[in-house]
């Protein structure tokens, strides 16, 4: 074996020698000519020590680039259509391989009691909506209660001046009672004067009797009588002077009655705001009654909604009862379940009766609210009557004030009369003194008056008894006046208590106003709660509608069934598979590009592929991954290819070539490649000074005619034979050949 290797090496070496160094002789020999020694010798002389090489004058051409990857086909889309609810399939199954359009029905699920649940949720929505007018009516009622509370505050505040007027009246009564006490005390001296007068008349009568009986000298008797008449005159003077305090007391009483009358006038005028406040309260009660009527009417829809809800529950209970009865008849349900269903049906019937009773109660509430509204109107009319009465009281109080002023004038007249009586009494005293002189002449006539004097004695004794009674009566009047003073003081205390009560009423009314405002806040909260209930009910209705929509499962896009749809009677649960749908038009070609060539691929580039069956297809790049596979350091690329006839299947092997930007390159034989001292791949070239050089190259493409390389510039003289025998800077004698050789 070694012999043949050595022989082969010798033959190759000889052939290379002849082709390189004796190429012209070989050509001449091949052409049938005889080589002469002279040209060879001349050439050797010209070449000298240069190395003969064969070179190729190459010009760069534009090379179309392509990235070659291996991959497979994939469906454009593949979806496992799954159920979103629980139920039994009631639709006929579609078999795998069948083509379905987008939106086509794949599976239909038995609705069961979902429609009843939807009706129930709709009834709850209606109930929640009916609560909103009720809450708004309560808000209106609370708002209407605010004017009523404010009217009560005004009424309570109006009562304060009334109580103060009563206090003023009570305080005014105290001076009147004190004046009466003074009058009673002043009447005591008058009564005592009358007693003194009566007592004084007794000696007169006795004197007359003694004069008549004893026949005292006429002069002495008349003198005694005249002297006895002097105390009488003085007593009358004292009586007249004592009447002055009485008249003054009456004047003070009359003047004291003026504040009372004015206080009554103020009380009557203060009662007008009270009556007006009651009128305002009565009028404010009208909106509250109207709001109550609106609230009662708003409860009617709620009651109707509850009746509808109860009837829906009854229908559901009857359905469950029928189902339980049927299952019990076939042996799939126990008697306990049937009894429970019957009890639920009875409960639902009772709920229907209860809801209807509530509906009738709501109607009765409307009638009651209408009655309250009529009563509120009647209260308004009554309050108007009270206002008119208060105005009449004002007129009467004004009349009392005028009467008190007239009484003051009359009392002043009595005072003047008492002063005149004093002057008259003083005249009587003077007259009595004068009568002393006259009495001396009347002694004789006194004797005739013995019988009359005895009668006068008896009369004087009776006058004494009467005067003593008047004294006791005057003392009793004093005690009575003291009692009236105590009563007036008690009235003052009562009036002060009335003021405190009025102030407490104001505080209570303010508290009621705060309560009304709190009612407004509560009503607003109820409105918000009602609106939240409506939103919750709407969400429940939407959920029920969505649940019914989920009963039908449709194809998300047009494609082929990769599996049979769910079988008739099968139980689907959330996440249960209904069918698998794939889309093959367009189909994707999926490959993985090395990181060294990923920059050559661009989105939208034309790409071709050869399937394992030999079929060739063309498409465009639709996706290039931005993240490398951590295991292979390659990047996923996808090419969309039309597949209208659906003949290309998912998972077929494909060889993919992706178009890249062209580069200038030189076509050279593979044997022209060599390595430099550093192991870099390149070629030997002939420079302008006919010396050998080395240039590194990059392989662009391998073809049957050679390989395309880059890195040589626009033109280059590439050594294709003898490159292993020269190094950089070695002079060469190139022999050029055509690219086809």
XYZ file of C-alpha atoms in Angstrom:
741
model
C 0.000 0.000 0.000
C 2.869 2.344 0.737
C 4.309 1.668 -2.697
C 1.179 2.862 -4.423
C 1.091 5.975 -2.219
C 4.645 6.863 -3.103
C 4.017 6.290 -6.805
C 0.891 8.445 -6.652
C 2.820 11.238 -4.923
C 5.556 11.105 -7.558
C 3.021 11.253 -10.362
C 1.257 14.245 -8.790
C 4.549 16.052 -8.242
C 5.616 15.398 -11.841
C 2.284 16.595 -13.148
C 2.455 19.791 -11.089
C 6.040 20.378 -12.321
C 5.050 19.992 -15.922
C 1.954 22.207 -15.519
C 3.827 24.945 -13.658
C 7.311 25.036 -14.990
C 6.976 23.287 -18.343
C 3.537 24.487 -19.243
C 4.587 25.878 -22.664
C 6.330 22.643 -23.617
C 3.364 20.664 -22.544
C 1.109 22.905 -24.625
C 3.404 22.539 -27.605
C 3.509 18.821 -27.133
C -0.242 18.686 -26.903
C -0.458 20.783 -30.119
C 1.947 18.446 -31.919
C 4.824 20.954 -32.075
C 8.428 20.420 -31.085
C 9.619 22.754 -28.399
C 12.872 24.458 -29.001
C 15.364 25.248 -26.332
C 15.860 28.842 -27.316
C 12.493 30.297 -26.117
C 12.774 28.472 -22.851
C 16.171 29.676 -22.192
C 15.131 33.207 -23.140
C 12.148 33.019 -20.761
C 14.308 31.757 -17.974
C 16.681 34.554 -18.554
C 13.763 37.059 -18.438
C 12.209 35.567 -15.354
C 15.397 35.078 -13.531
C 14.606 34.182 -9.897
C 10.845 34.914 -10.117
C 8.350 32.159 -9.184
C 5.952 31.205 -11.927
C 2.322 31.071 -10.850
C -1.061 30.860 -12.538
C -3.281 33.851 -11.705
C -6.905 34.719 -12.327
C -7.901 38.301 -13.120
C -11.245 38.535 -11.292
C -13.811 41.316 -11.211
C -16.357 41.487 -8.365
C -20.009 40.813 -9.175
C -23.138 41.441 -7.076
C -24.084 38.252 -5.247
C -27.631 37.700 -4.093
C -27.558 36.660 -0.449
C -29.862 34.234 1.268
C -30.183 32.801 4.774
C -30.808 29.076 4.802
C -32.607 27.580 7.797
C -34.459 24.377 8.427
C -37.844 24.411 10.030
C -41.416 23.161 9.895
C -44.914 24.274 9.053
C -47.304 25.500 11.731
C -50.960 26.440 11.699
C -51.616 30.163 11.728
C -53.912 29.700 14.708
C -54.929 26.750 16.847
C -57.456 27.180 19.647
C -58.947 24.754 22.125
C -62.510 26.037 22.412
C -63.591 25.357 25.994
C -66.792 25.782 27.966
C -67.226 28.652 30.420
C -70.159 27.132 32.295
C -71.552 23.792 33.414
C -74.225 21.872 31.576
C -75.182 18.984 29.339
C -74.496 19.198 25.585
C -77.762 19.152 23.599
C -76.328 19.781 20.098
C -75.284 17.132 17.545
C -71.475 16.780 17.385
C -69.436 17.986 14.400
C -66.811 15.527 13.220
C -63.105 16.296 13.025
C -61.837 17.470 9.675
C -64.985 19.462 9.004
C -64.552 23.086 7.947
C -66.364 25.656 10.118
C -66.932 29.325 9.476
C -66.216 32.020 12.005
C -69.106 32.204 14.504
C -70.446 28.748 13.617
C -72.149 26.918 16.491
C -69.901 24.192 17.890
C -71.624 23.176 21.129
C -74.979 24.032 22.699
C -75.516 23.486 26.432
C -78.827 22.758 28.152
C -80.038 26.044 29.768
C -81.671 24.310 32.754
C -83.045 26.879 35.223
C -80.917 29.747 33.952
C -83.882 31.475 32.298
C -85.758 31.344 35.602
C -82.697 32.794 37.315
C -82.612 35.534 34.676
C -86.285 36.337 35.359
C -85.556 36.385 39.085
C -82.598 38.748 38.633
C -84.716 40.989 36.412
C -87.397 41.034 39.120
C -84.724 41.986 41.653
C -83.578 44.731 39.312
C -87.149 46.021 39.104
C -87.378 45.848 42.902
C -84.095 47.744 43.265
C -85.326 50.385 40.807
C -88.612 50.677 42.734
C -86.635 51.392 45.911
C -85.066 54.458 44.350
C -88.376 56.446 44.162
C -89.093 55.384 47.752
C -85.705 56.686 48.889
C -86.246 59.863 46.868
C -89.691 60.229 48.477
C -88.076 59.858 51.907
C -85.575 62.509 50.924
C -88.453 64.764 49.840
C -90.187 64.028 53.157
C -87.011 64.862 55.067
C -86.581 68.054 53.036
C -90.227 68.914 53.731
C -89.641 68.305 57.447
C -86.969 71.013 57.492
C -89.459 73.890 56.894
C -91.742 72.321 59.529
C -88.861 72.218 62.018
C -87.927 75.785 61.130
C -91.601 76.795 61.622
C -91.520 75.117 65.033
C -88.364 77.044 65.868
C -90.116 80.247 64.805
C -93.146 79.251 66.906
C -90.951 78.478 69.926
C -89.081 81.744 69.492
C -92.438 83.559 69.154
C -93.485 82.032 72.472
C -90.525 83.668 74.186
C -91.900 87.241 73.727
C -95.309 85.919 74.801
C -93.795 84.495 77.991
C -91.890 87.724 78.541
C -95.155 89.646 78.053
C -96.778 87.446 80.686
C -93.818 88.108 82.975
C -94.248 91.840 82.377
C -97.967 91.489 83.114
C -97.233 89.592 86.313
C -94.649 92.187 87.335
C -97.207 94.898 86.537
C -99.776 93.121 88.753
C -97.448 93.375 91.744
C -97.689 97.219 91.972
C -101.478 96.938 91.544
C -101.657 94.442 94.431
C -99.407 96.673 96.516
C -101.673 99.628 95.665
C -104.670 97.597 96.819
C -102.792 96.813 100.025
C -102.183 100.523 100.520
C -105.848 101.182 99.778
C -106.880 98.549 102.336
C -104.489 99.950 104.880
C -105.742 103.474 104.103
C -109.342 102.325 104.658
C -108.496 101.335 108.240
C -108.122 104.958 109.439
C -111.379 105.782 107.668
C -113.141 102.945 109.473
C -111.540 103.959 112.748
C -112.638 107.561 112.107
C -116.173 106.356 111.536
C -115.925 104.328 114.759
C -114.684 107.413 116.555
C -117.543 109.352 115.017
C -120.012 106.752 116.174
C -118.466 106.696 119.621
C -118.508 110.453 119.622
C -122.196 110.504 118.755
C -123.009 108.529 121.895
C -121.976 111.274 124.334
C -123.913 113.716 122.197
C -127.018 111.637 122.460
C -126.456 111.028 126.157
C -125.808 114.699 126.646
C -129.013 115.503 124.944
C -130.696 112.872 127.075
C -129.020 114.219 130.235
C -129.945 117.705 129.190
C -133.496 116.699 128.743
C -133.665 114.534 131.888
C -131.558 116.524 134.285
C -132.723 119.815 133.008
C -129.184 121.039 132.940
C -129.090 124.621 132.234
C -129.812 125.201 128.618
C -126.682 127.113 128.090
C -124.452 124.429 129.526
C -126.256 121.722 127.627
C -126.061 123.602 124.374
C -122.447 124.423 125.131
C -121.730 120.754 125.825
C -123.546 119.792 122.643
C -121.636 122.338 120.655
C -118.359 121.199 122.137
C -119.325 117.609 121.452
C -119.989 118.490 117.805
C -116.432 119.745 117.394
C -114.928 116.179 117.566
C -117.533 115.089 115.025
C -116.451 117.745 112.615
C -112.832 116.865 113.240
C -113.679 113.221 112.658
C -115.290 114.144 109.386
C -112.163 116.158 108.492
C -110.044 113.120 109.355
C -112.356 110.967 107.239
C -111.970 113.356 104.308
C -108.206 113.407 104.722
C -108.191 109.593 105.001
C -110.055 109.347 101.687
C -107.109 111.004 99.922
C -104.868 107.831 100.162
C -107.828 105.733 98.969
C -108.277 107.930 95.914
C -104.492 107.932 95.354
C -104.466 104.120 95.651
C -107.258 103.906 93.096
C -105.269 106.241 90.830
C -102.166 104.039 91.302
C -104.283 100.934 90.615
C -105.642 102.549 87.435
C -102.136 103.561 86.338
C -100.828 100.061 87.238
C -103.547 98.495 85.072
C -102.168 100.293 82.026
C -98.969 98.066 81.839
C -101.223 95.041 82.341
C -103.418 96.104 79.460
C -100.369 96.889 77.370
C -98.837 93.530 78.327
C -102.054 91.837 77.209
C -101.817 93.843 73.975
C -98.194 92.682 73.567
C -99.284 89.110 74.361
C -102.039 89.345 71.754
C -99.599 90.800 69.216
C -97.031 88.070 70.141
C -99.692 85.419 69.591
C -99.986 86.518 65.944
C -96.459 85.144 65.021
C -97.356 81.969 66.954
C -100.550 81.605 64.949
C -98.632 82.392 61.760
C -95.954 79.847 62.743
C -98.683 77.254 63.275
C -100.074 78.223 59.868
C -96.579 77.793 58.362
C -96.226 74.457 60.191
C -99.620 73.354 58.852
C -98.639 74.452 55.349
C -95.238 72.733 55.736
C -97.070 69.551 56.718
C -98.794 69.572 53.315
C -95.546 68.761 51.339
C -94.723 66.092 53.946
C -98.174 64.551 53.412
C -97.703 64.818 49.653
C -94.236 63.219 50.009
C -95.794 60.440 52.112
C -98.372 59.971 49.353
C -95.561 59.801 46.743
C -93.678 57.339 48.981
C -96.808 55.200 49.362
C -97.336 55.266 45.594
C -93.633 54.416 45.032
C -94.060 51.297 47.165
C -96.632 49.966 44.692
C -93.964 49.104 42.004
C -91.819 47.477 44.709
C -94.796 45.411 45.873
C -95.566 44.493 42.251
C -91.886 43.541 41.748
C -92.036 41.349 44.861
C -95.194 39.714 43.529
C -93.381 39.066 40.216
C -90.334 37.739 42.096
C -92.534 35.477 44.248
C -94.338 34.198 41.136
C -90.943 33.550 39.455
C -89.833 31.598 42.533
C -93.106 29.702 42.429
C -92.485 28.783 38.776
C -88.944 27.680 39.663
C -90.221 25.653 42.646
C -92.896 24.003 40.478
C -90.251 23.168 37.851
C -88.036 21.649 40.557
C -91.045 19.785 41.960
C -91.935 18.382 38.523
C -88.308 17.394 37.944
C -88.049 15.769 41.400
C -91.365 13.946 40.870
C -90.242 12.665 37.463
C -86.855 11.595 38.833
C -88.545 9.911 41.798
C -90.888 8.103 39.433
C -87.903 6.735 37.493
C -86.017 5.967 40.691
C -83.319 8.669 40.412
C -84.499 10.802 43.277
C -85.496 10.075 46.864
C -88.798 10.823 48.530
C -86.973 13.324 50.713
C -86.047 15.373 47.679
C -89.650 15.219 46.451
C -90.878 16.346 49.878
C -88.309 19.161 49.932
C -89.429 20.240 46.462
C -93.079 20.193 47.574
C -92.182 22.219 50.677
C -90.297 24.705 48.494
C -93.363 24.940 46.221
C -95.634 25.578 49.211
C -93.179 28.177 50.514
C -93.170 29.848 47.091
C -96.998 29.867 47.060
C -97.002 31.400 50.537
C -94.480 33.961 49.275
C -96.855 34.806 46.412
C -99.737 35.291 48.882
C -97.482 37.373 51.154
C -96.305 39.534 48.229
C -99.896 40.088 47.150
C -100.790 41.051 50.732
C -97.928 43.545 50.722
C -99.274 44.911 47.453
C -102.722 45.386 49.036
C -101.034 47.000 52.064
C -99.212 49.399 49.712
C -102.558 50.355 48.201
C -103.988 50.933 51.701
C -100.937 53.085 52.450
C -101.768 55.221 49.417
C -105.329 55.735 50.737
C -103.968 56.592 54.218
C -101.500 59.087 52.729
C -104.352 60.732 50.829
C -106.319 61.033 54.102
C -103.282 62.611 55.793
C -103.006 65.076 52.938
C -106.678 66.081 53.411
C -106.071 66.460 57.177
C -103.049 68.679 56.471
C -105.214 70.941 54.301
C -107.795 71.095 57.141
C -104.996 72.059 59.586
C -104.036 74.891 57.258
C -107.603 76.222 57.372
C -107.673 75.931 61.201
C -104.343 77.790 61.459
C -105.757 80.564 59.278
C -108.669 80.822 61.774
C -106.181 81.079 64.649
C -104.379 83.931 62.901
C -107.671 85.804 62.511
C -108.520 85.150 66.207
C -105.117 86.499 67.269
C -105.741 89.667 65.279
C -109.158 90.039 67.036
C -107.387 89.613 70.409
C -105.053 92.457 69.458
C -108.055 94.728 68.851
C -109.607 93.700 72.219
C -106.312 94.365 74.021
C -106.152 97.802 72.451
C -109.676 98.460 73.845
C -108.492 97.428 77.316
C -105.583 99.858 77.077
C -108.008 102.656 76.195
C -110.279 101.631 79.119
C -107.294 101.697 81.527
C -106.392 105.190 80.367
C -110.029 106.299 81.018
C -109.871 104.714 84.512
C -106.736 106.750 85.214
C -108.612 109.936 84.321
C -111.550 108.896 86.589
C -109.174 108.162 89.498
C -107.611 111.579 89.087
C -111.163 113.060 89.371
C -111.728 111.134 92.571
C -108.507 112.557 94.014
C -109.689 116.057 93.214
C -113.101 115.268 94.839
C -111.332 114.017 97.987
C -109.392 117.272 98.203
C -112.638 119.195 97.859
C -114.155 117.067 100.674
C -111.241 118.009 102.919
C -111.931 121.658 102.293
C -115.611 121.071 103.096
C -114.739 119.180 106.324
C -112.568 122.063 107.452
C -115.512 124.360 106.887
C -117.652 122.040 109.007
C -115.157 122.295 111.874
C -115.398 126.032 111.763
C -119.152 125.711 111.599
C -119.070 123.398 114.646
C -117.193 126.005 116.602
C -119.743 128.526 115.587
C -122.522 126.182 116.597
C -121.116 126.094 120.157
C -122.302 129.605 120.460
C -125.570 128.692 118.820
C -125.995 125.616 121.029
C -126.457 127.750 124.107
C -129.665 128.920 122.608
C -130.824 125.491 121.768
C -130.817 123.982 125.256
C -134.472 124.321 125.491
C -135.118 122.547 122.275
C -132.875 119.737 123.477
C -135.279 118.885 126.230
C -137.891 118.158 123.655
C -135.451 115.894 121.958
C -135.048 113.562 124.988
C -136.990 110.871 123.281
C -135.089 111.568 120.070
C -131.801 111.517 121.958
C -132.525 108.106 123.384
C -133.092 106.882 119.857
C -129.904 108.547 118.818
C -128.090 106.763 121.616
C -129.294 103.459 120.342
C -128.399 104.508 116.782
C -124.979 105.600 117.928
C -124.430 102.242 119.555
C -125.471 100.584 116.298
C -123.121 102.894 114.382
C -120.338 101.906 116.765
C -120.993 98.227 116.011
C -121.070 99.006 112.254
C -117.849 100.990 112.483
C -116.184 98.170 114.356
C -117.298 95.825 111.532
C -115.832 98.193 108.963
C -112.547 98.209 110.868
C -112.471 94.410 110.853
C -113.378 94.435 107.114
C -110.536 96.860 106.405
C -108.122 94.591 108.259
C -109.448 91.628 106.270
C -108.914 93.671 103.063
C -105.318 94.158 104.122
C -104.858 90.407 104.451
C -106.588 89.901 101.074
C -104.264 92.456 99.454
C -101.281 90.643 100.969
C -102.576 87.404 99.423
C -102.937 89.122 96.056
C -99.339 90.305 96.325
C -98.205 86.715 96.998
C -100.330 85.552 94.037
C -98.739 88.199 91.810
C -95.299 87.090 92.905
C -96.265 83.480 92.164
C -97.453 84.643 88.709
C -94.063 86.285 88.216
C -92.327 83.005 89.036
C -94.738 81.135 86.722
C -94.048 83.642 83.939
C -90.323 83.165 84.435
C -90.847 79.403 84.255
C -92.811 80.044 81.031
C -89.816 81.907 79.622
C -87.529 79.020 80.560
C -90.035 76.594 78.996
C -90.126 78.725 75.835
C -86.314 78.698 75.703
C -86.393 74.918 76.166
C -88.946 74.753 73.329
C -86.529 76.671 71.116
C -83.774 74.198 71.977
C -86.131 71.285 71.282
C -87.160 72.818 67.954
C -83.492 73.314 67.026
C -82.878 69.669 67.909
C -85.828 68.714 65.703
C -84.265 70.758 62.869
C -80.982 68.932 63.377
C -82.927 65.663 63.322
C -84.579 66.733 60.053
C -81.179 67.501 58.564
C -79.922 64.126 59.800
C -82.978 62.616 58.103
C -81.882 64.296 54.883
C -78.431 62.740 55.250
C -80.026 59.363 55.964
C -82.318 59.757 52.951
C -79.323 60.625 50.760
C -77.562 57.511 52.058
C -80.658 55.456 51.241
C -80.691 56.923 47.724
C -77.026 55.987 47.295
C -77.796 52.527 48.651
C -80.737 52.202 46.246
C -78.545 53.242 43.328
C -75.861 50.795 44.431
C -78.564 48.117 44.623
C -79.643 48.994 41.072
C -76.071 48.724 39.844
C -75.641 45.416 41.673
C -78.916 44.121 40.216
C -77.888 45.278 36.730
C -74.562 43.489 37.172
C -76.461 40.360 38.255
C -78.750 40.616 35.201
C -75.707 41.100 32.961
C -74.071 38.066 34.583
C -77.250 36.031 33.999
C -77.365 37.197 30.348
C -73.693 36.322 29.977
C -74.368 32.918 31.524
C -77.093 32.299 28.903
C -74.738 33.488 26.145
C -72.169 30.965 27.356
C -74.629 28.178 26.644
C -73.711 28.395 22.949
C -70.046 27.944 22.028
C -69.107 29.365 18.612
C -66.044 29.037 16.418
C -63.684 31.987 17.029
C -62.486 31.943 13.400
C -62.894 29.967 10.175
C -60.888 26.765 10.160
C -60.810 23.003 10.423
C -61.922 20.897 13.344
C -58.935 19.013 14.659
C -61.177 16.974 16.947
C -64.829 16.043 17.233
C -66.983 18.515 19.116
C -68.379 17.448 22.469
C -70.748 14.481 22.194
C -74.501 14.841 22.662
C -75.344 14.355 26.350
C -71.793 14.961 27.547
C -71.373 17.037 30.718
C -69.224 20.119 30.199
C -67.733 22.015 33.086
C -65.854 25.327 33.036
C -62.654 24.639 31.108
C -64.066 21.516 29.516
C -62.990 21.005 25.885
C -65.673 21.535 23.270
C -63.507 21.349 20.129
C -60.083 22.204 18.680
C -60.065 24.537 15.676
C -56.983 25.225 13.519
C -56.474 27.779 10.756
C -54.203 26.676 7.884
C -54.664 29.617 5.484
C -52.214 31.242 5.557
C -49.839 28.682 7.025
C -46.656 29.584 8.859
C -43.134 28.363 8.106
C -41.163 28.421 11.345
C -37.361 28.290 11.461
C -34.523 29.331 13.743
C -31.804 31.710 12.441
C -28.263 31.522 13.887
C -27.114 34.633 15.657
C -24.334 35.065 13.048
C -26.926 35.615 10.292
C -29.803 37.200 12.176
C -28.802 40.711 10.985
C -29.338 39.597 7.369
C -33.032 38.853 7.934
C -35.554 41.706 7.767
C -39.294 41.865 8.283
C -41.235 41.561 5.017
C -38.387 39.868 3.130
C -39.272 37.333 0.441
C -38.640 33.751 1.518
C -38.902 30.456 -0.296
C -39.160 26.965 1.052
C -38.950 23.382 -0.132
C -41.157 20.950 1.726
C -40.219 17.361 2.407
C -42.581 16.351 -0.425
C -40.545 18.472 -2.870
C -43.177 21.162 -3.190
C -41.820 24.692 -3.311
C -43.676 27.649 -1.820
C -43.005 31.388 -1.482
C -44.035 33.802 1.257
C -42.956 36.778 3.335
C -41.249 37.086 6.697
C -43.914 38.157 9.235
C -42.010 37.748 12.502
C -38.411 37.764 13.736
C -37.846 37.154 17.415
C -36.017 39.753 19.472
C -35.011 37.191 22.071
C -32.757 34.214 21.420
C -33.548 30.695 22.500
C -31.457 30.243 25.693
C -30.479 26.703 24.716
C -29.566 27.077 21.003
C -28.855 30.829 20.813
C -31.016 31.009 17.687
C -33.848 33.378 16.824
C -37.345 32.277 15.781
C -38.469 33.473 12.347
C -41.951 33.031 10.826
C -42.894 33.156 7.148
C -46.539 33.433 6.037
C -47.381 31.333 2.970
C -50.794 31.266 1.226
C -52.566 27.898 1.577
C -55.982 28.450 0.048
C -56.499 24.772 -0.809
C -55.357 23.711 2.702
C -53.011 21.161 1.116
C -50.065 22.079 3.367
C -50.455 20.460 6.744
C -49.308 21.474 10.168
C -45.915 20.011 11.203
C -44.318 19.316 7.784
C -40.514 19.672 7.491
C -39.314 22.565 5.323
C -36.001 23.982 4.099
C -36.336 27.757 4.127
C -34.236 30.310 2.238
C -34.739 33.932 3.253
C -33.726 36.741 0.917
C -30.918 39.014 2.184
C -29.193 42.133 0.842
C -26.646 41.405 -1.998
C -22.838 41.743 -1.533
C -19.962 42.149 -4.064
C -18.023 38.901 -4.432
C -15.432 37.044 -6.577
C -15.934 33.558 -7.985
C -12.789 31.482 -7.391
C -11.923 27.764 -7.303
C -12.017 26.228 -3.863
C -8.357 25.146 -4.384
C -7.299 28.804 -4.425
C -8.019 29.125 -0.743
C -5.033 29.011 1.612
C -4.013 29.852 5.144
C -1.519 32.425 6.383
C 0.895 31.910 9.243
C -1.805 32.925 11.734
C -4.280 30.412 10.347
C -6.545 33.032 8.684
C -8.435 31.878 5.581
C -7.606 33.885 2.441
C -6.056 33.921 -1.058
C -2.691 34.835 -2.602
C -2.777 37.736 -5.043
C -0.391 39.423 -7.467
C 0.032 43.114 -6.710
C 1.053 45.897 -9.092
C 4.765 45.193 -8.485
C 4.397 41.571 -9.525
C 4.859 40.372 -6.006
C 2.786 37.883 -4.060
C 0.495 39.046 -1.272
C -2.120 37.619 1.101
C -5.693 38.915 1.620
C -8.213 37.378 4.086
C -11.598 36.556 2.591
C -15.038 35.497 3.723
C -16.959 32.764 1.924
C -20.293 34.026 0.632
C -21.673 31.053 -1.261
C -20.648 27.618 -2.488
C -21.612 26.713 -6.057
C -20.848 23.988 -8.569
C -18.464 26.366 -10.408
C -16.600 27.429 -7.298
C -17.114 29.608 -4.288
C -17.950 33.297 -3.937
C -15.747 35.234 -1.526
C -15.681 38.830 -0.317
C -12.917 41.101 0.966
C -10.910 41.520 -2.287
C -12.107 44.870 -3.581
C -13.533 45.564 -7.049
C -10.775 43.731 -9.002
C -8.057 41.328 -7.951
C -5.360 39.067 -9.538
C -5.817 35.876 -7.593
C -3.153 33.122 -7.699
C -5.033 29.899 -8.322
C -1.987 27.624 -8.940
C 1.280 27.855 -6.997
C -0.120 29.869 -4.048
C 1.366 27.348 -1.639
C 4.874 27.992 -2.999
C 5.031 31.731 -2.418
C 4.785 34.049 0.553
C 4.192 37.752 0.978
C 6.629 39.893 -1.066
C 7.989 37.043 -3.195
C 8.420 38.140 -6.886
C 6.230 36.092 -9.151
C 5.846 35.564 -12.868
C 2.076 35.220 -13.251
C 0.414 33.464 -16.098
C -3.201 34.656 -16.400
C -6.051 32.462 -17.447
C -9.703 33.026 -18.125
C -12.251 32.489 -15.412
C -13.702 29.528 -17.346
C -10.434 27.611 -17.434
